[in-house]
Short mmCIF file of C-alpha atoms in Angstrom, two decimals:
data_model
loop_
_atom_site.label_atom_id
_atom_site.label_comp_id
_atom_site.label_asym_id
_atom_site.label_seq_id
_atom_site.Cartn_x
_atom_site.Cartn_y
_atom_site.Cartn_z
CA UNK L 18 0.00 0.00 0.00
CA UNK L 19 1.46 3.39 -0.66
CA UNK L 20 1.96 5.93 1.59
CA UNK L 21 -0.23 8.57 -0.10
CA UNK L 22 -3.48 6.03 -0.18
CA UNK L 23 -2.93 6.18 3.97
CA UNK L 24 -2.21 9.60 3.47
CA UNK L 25 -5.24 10.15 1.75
CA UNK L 26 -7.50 7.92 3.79
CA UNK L 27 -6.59 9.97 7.61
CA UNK L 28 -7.89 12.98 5.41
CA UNK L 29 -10.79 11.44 4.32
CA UNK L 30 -11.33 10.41 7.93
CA UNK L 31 -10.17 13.27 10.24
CA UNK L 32 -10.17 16.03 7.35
CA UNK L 33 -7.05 17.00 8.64
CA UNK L 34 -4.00 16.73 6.34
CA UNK L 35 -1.42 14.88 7.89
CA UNK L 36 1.57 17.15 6.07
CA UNK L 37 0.35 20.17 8.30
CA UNK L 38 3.47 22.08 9.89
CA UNK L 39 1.79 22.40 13.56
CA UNK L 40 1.77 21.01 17.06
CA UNK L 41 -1.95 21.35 17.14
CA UNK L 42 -3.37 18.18 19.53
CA UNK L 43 -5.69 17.55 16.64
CA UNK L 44 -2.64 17.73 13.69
CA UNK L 45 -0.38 15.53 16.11
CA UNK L 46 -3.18 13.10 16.73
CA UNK L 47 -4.52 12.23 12.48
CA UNK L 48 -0.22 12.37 11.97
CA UNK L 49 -0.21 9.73 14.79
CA UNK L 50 -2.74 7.68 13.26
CA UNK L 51 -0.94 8.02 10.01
CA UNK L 52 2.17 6.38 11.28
CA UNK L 53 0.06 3.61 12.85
CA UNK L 54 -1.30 2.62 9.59
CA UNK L 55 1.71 2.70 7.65
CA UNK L 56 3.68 0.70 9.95
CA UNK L 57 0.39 -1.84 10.06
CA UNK L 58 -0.08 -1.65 6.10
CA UNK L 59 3.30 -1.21 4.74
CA UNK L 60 7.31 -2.54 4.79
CA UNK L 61 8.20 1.19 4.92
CA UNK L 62 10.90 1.67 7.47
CA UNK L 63 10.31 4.67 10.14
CA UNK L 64 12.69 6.94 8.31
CA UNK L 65 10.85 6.23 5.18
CA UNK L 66 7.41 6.89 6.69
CA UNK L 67 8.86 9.92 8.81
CA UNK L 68 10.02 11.39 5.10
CA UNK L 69 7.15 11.20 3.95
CA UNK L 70 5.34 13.87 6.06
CA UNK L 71 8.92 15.82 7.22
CA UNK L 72 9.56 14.04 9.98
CA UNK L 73 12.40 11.78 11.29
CA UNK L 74 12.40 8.29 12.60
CA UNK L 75 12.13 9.48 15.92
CA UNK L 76 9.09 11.60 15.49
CA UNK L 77 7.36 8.30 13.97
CA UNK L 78 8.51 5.99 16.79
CA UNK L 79 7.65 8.46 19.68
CA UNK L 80 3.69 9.19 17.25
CA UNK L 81 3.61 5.34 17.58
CA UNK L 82 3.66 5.03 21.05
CA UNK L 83 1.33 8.12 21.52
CA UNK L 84 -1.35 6.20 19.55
CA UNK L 85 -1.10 3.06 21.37
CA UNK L 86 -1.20 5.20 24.71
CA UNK L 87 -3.92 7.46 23.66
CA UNK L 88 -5.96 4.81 21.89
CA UNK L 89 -5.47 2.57 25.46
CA UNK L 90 -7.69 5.28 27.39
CA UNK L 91 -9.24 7.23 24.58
CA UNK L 92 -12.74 5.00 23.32
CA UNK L 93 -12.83 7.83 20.38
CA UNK L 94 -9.87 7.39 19.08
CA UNK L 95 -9.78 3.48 19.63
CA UNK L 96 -12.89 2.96 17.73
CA UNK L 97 -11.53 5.43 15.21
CA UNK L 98 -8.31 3.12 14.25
CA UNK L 99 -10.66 0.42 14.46
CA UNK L 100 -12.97 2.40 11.75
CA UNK L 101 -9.92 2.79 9.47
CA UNK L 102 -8.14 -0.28 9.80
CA UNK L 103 -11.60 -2.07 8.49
CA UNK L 104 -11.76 0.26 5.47
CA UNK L 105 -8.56 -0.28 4.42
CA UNK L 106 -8.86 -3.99 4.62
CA UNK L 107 -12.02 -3.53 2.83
CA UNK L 108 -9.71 -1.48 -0.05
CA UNK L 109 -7.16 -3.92 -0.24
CA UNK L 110 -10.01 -6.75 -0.13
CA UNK L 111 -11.96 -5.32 -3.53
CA UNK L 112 -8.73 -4.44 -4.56
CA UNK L 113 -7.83 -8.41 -5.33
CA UNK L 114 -11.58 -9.02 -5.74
CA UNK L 115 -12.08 -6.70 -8.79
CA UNK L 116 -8.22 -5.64 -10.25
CA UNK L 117 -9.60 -2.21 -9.65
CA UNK L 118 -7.31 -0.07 -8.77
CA UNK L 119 -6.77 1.62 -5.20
CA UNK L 120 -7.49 5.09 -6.27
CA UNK L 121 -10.69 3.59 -8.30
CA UNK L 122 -11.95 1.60 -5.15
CA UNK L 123 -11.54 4.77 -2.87
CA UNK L 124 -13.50 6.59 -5.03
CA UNK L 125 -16.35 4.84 -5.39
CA UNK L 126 -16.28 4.40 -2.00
CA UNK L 127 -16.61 8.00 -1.93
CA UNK L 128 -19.03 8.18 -4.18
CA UNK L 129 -21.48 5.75 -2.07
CA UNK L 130 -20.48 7.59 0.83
CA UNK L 131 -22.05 10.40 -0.74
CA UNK L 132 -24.77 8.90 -1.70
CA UNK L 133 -25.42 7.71 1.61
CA UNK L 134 -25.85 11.19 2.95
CA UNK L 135 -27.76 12.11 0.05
CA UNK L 136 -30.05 9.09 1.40
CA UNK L 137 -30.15 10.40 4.94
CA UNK L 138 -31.31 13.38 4.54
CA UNK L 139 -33.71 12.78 1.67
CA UNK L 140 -35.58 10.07 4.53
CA UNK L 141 -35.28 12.20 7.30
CA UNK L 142 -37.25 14.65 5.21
CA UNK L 143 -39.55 11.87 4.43
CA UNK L 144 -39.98 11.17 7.91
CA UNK L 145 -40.80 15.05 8.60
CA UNK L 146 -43.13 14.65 6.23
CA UNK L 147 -44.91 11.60 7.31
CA UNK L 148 -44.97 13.12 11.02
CA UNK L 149 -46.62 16.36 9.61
CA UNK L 150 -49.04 14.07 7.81
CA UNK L 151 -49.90 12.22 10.82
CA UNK L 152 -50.44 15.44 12.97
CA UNK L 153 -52.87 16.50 10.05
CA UNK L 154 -54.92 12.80 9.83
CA UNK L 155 -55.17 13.66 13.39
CA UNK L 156 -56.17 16.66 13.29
CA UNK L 157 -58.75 16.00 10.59
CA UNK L 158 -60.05 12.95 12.59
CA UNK L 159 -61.14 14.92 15.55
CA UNK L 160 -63.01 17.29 13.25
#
């Protein structure tokens, strides 16, 4: 897996961009994850994966034990990694299923994603709907 797919996927997940010059908790924390899955989902060595975002091996190995501490205390974050790990190994799983490629597999997981929202809000109008309908019925019942 490359390191821009993981990259790509803490974006898509935290909306923060891992490549961010800051100290911000929040920065520190999606960079954190980062490392996590690219030492879980690739051979890249720390200096490799520290490169990557402008950091040194250090800064990976001391992110890796922040995530394993945070994720230890913090049910968020846990069930976060947990969240991400499972959509990669979805990725990688349609990924030998179809001979898509990764970029076209994130997309149209994107894509349903977006259609999912579309979904939920076009039924939770529906369901405004039906309540307003039912208040009426009532309404004209009583009459």
């Amino acid at each position: 897996m490359e390191l821009e797919h993981l990259k790509d996927i803490v974006k898509d997940n935290t909306g923060i961009d891992v490549n961010r010059k800051t100290r911000l908790r929040e920065v520190v924390e999606a960079r954190n994850i980062y490392f996590h899955l690219c030492r879980n989902n690739t051979t890249k060595s720390l200096a490799e994966i520290g490169r990557s975002v402008q950091k040194d091996h250090a800064t990976v190995l001391h992110g890796l034990k922040q995530i394993k501490n945070w994720a230890s205390y913090d049910d968020r974050l846990r069930q976060q990694l947990l969240d991400i790990e499972s959509r990669i190994v979805y990725f990688k799983k349609q990924v030998q299923e179809t001979g898509l490629s990764f970029e076209t597999i994130v997309e149209n997981y994107r894509d349903m994603e977006k259609q999912n929202k579309h979904l939920i809000q076009a039924n939770k109008t529906l369901m405004g709907k039906i309540v307003s309908l039912q208040s009426r019925l009532k309404h004209l019942e009583g009459v």
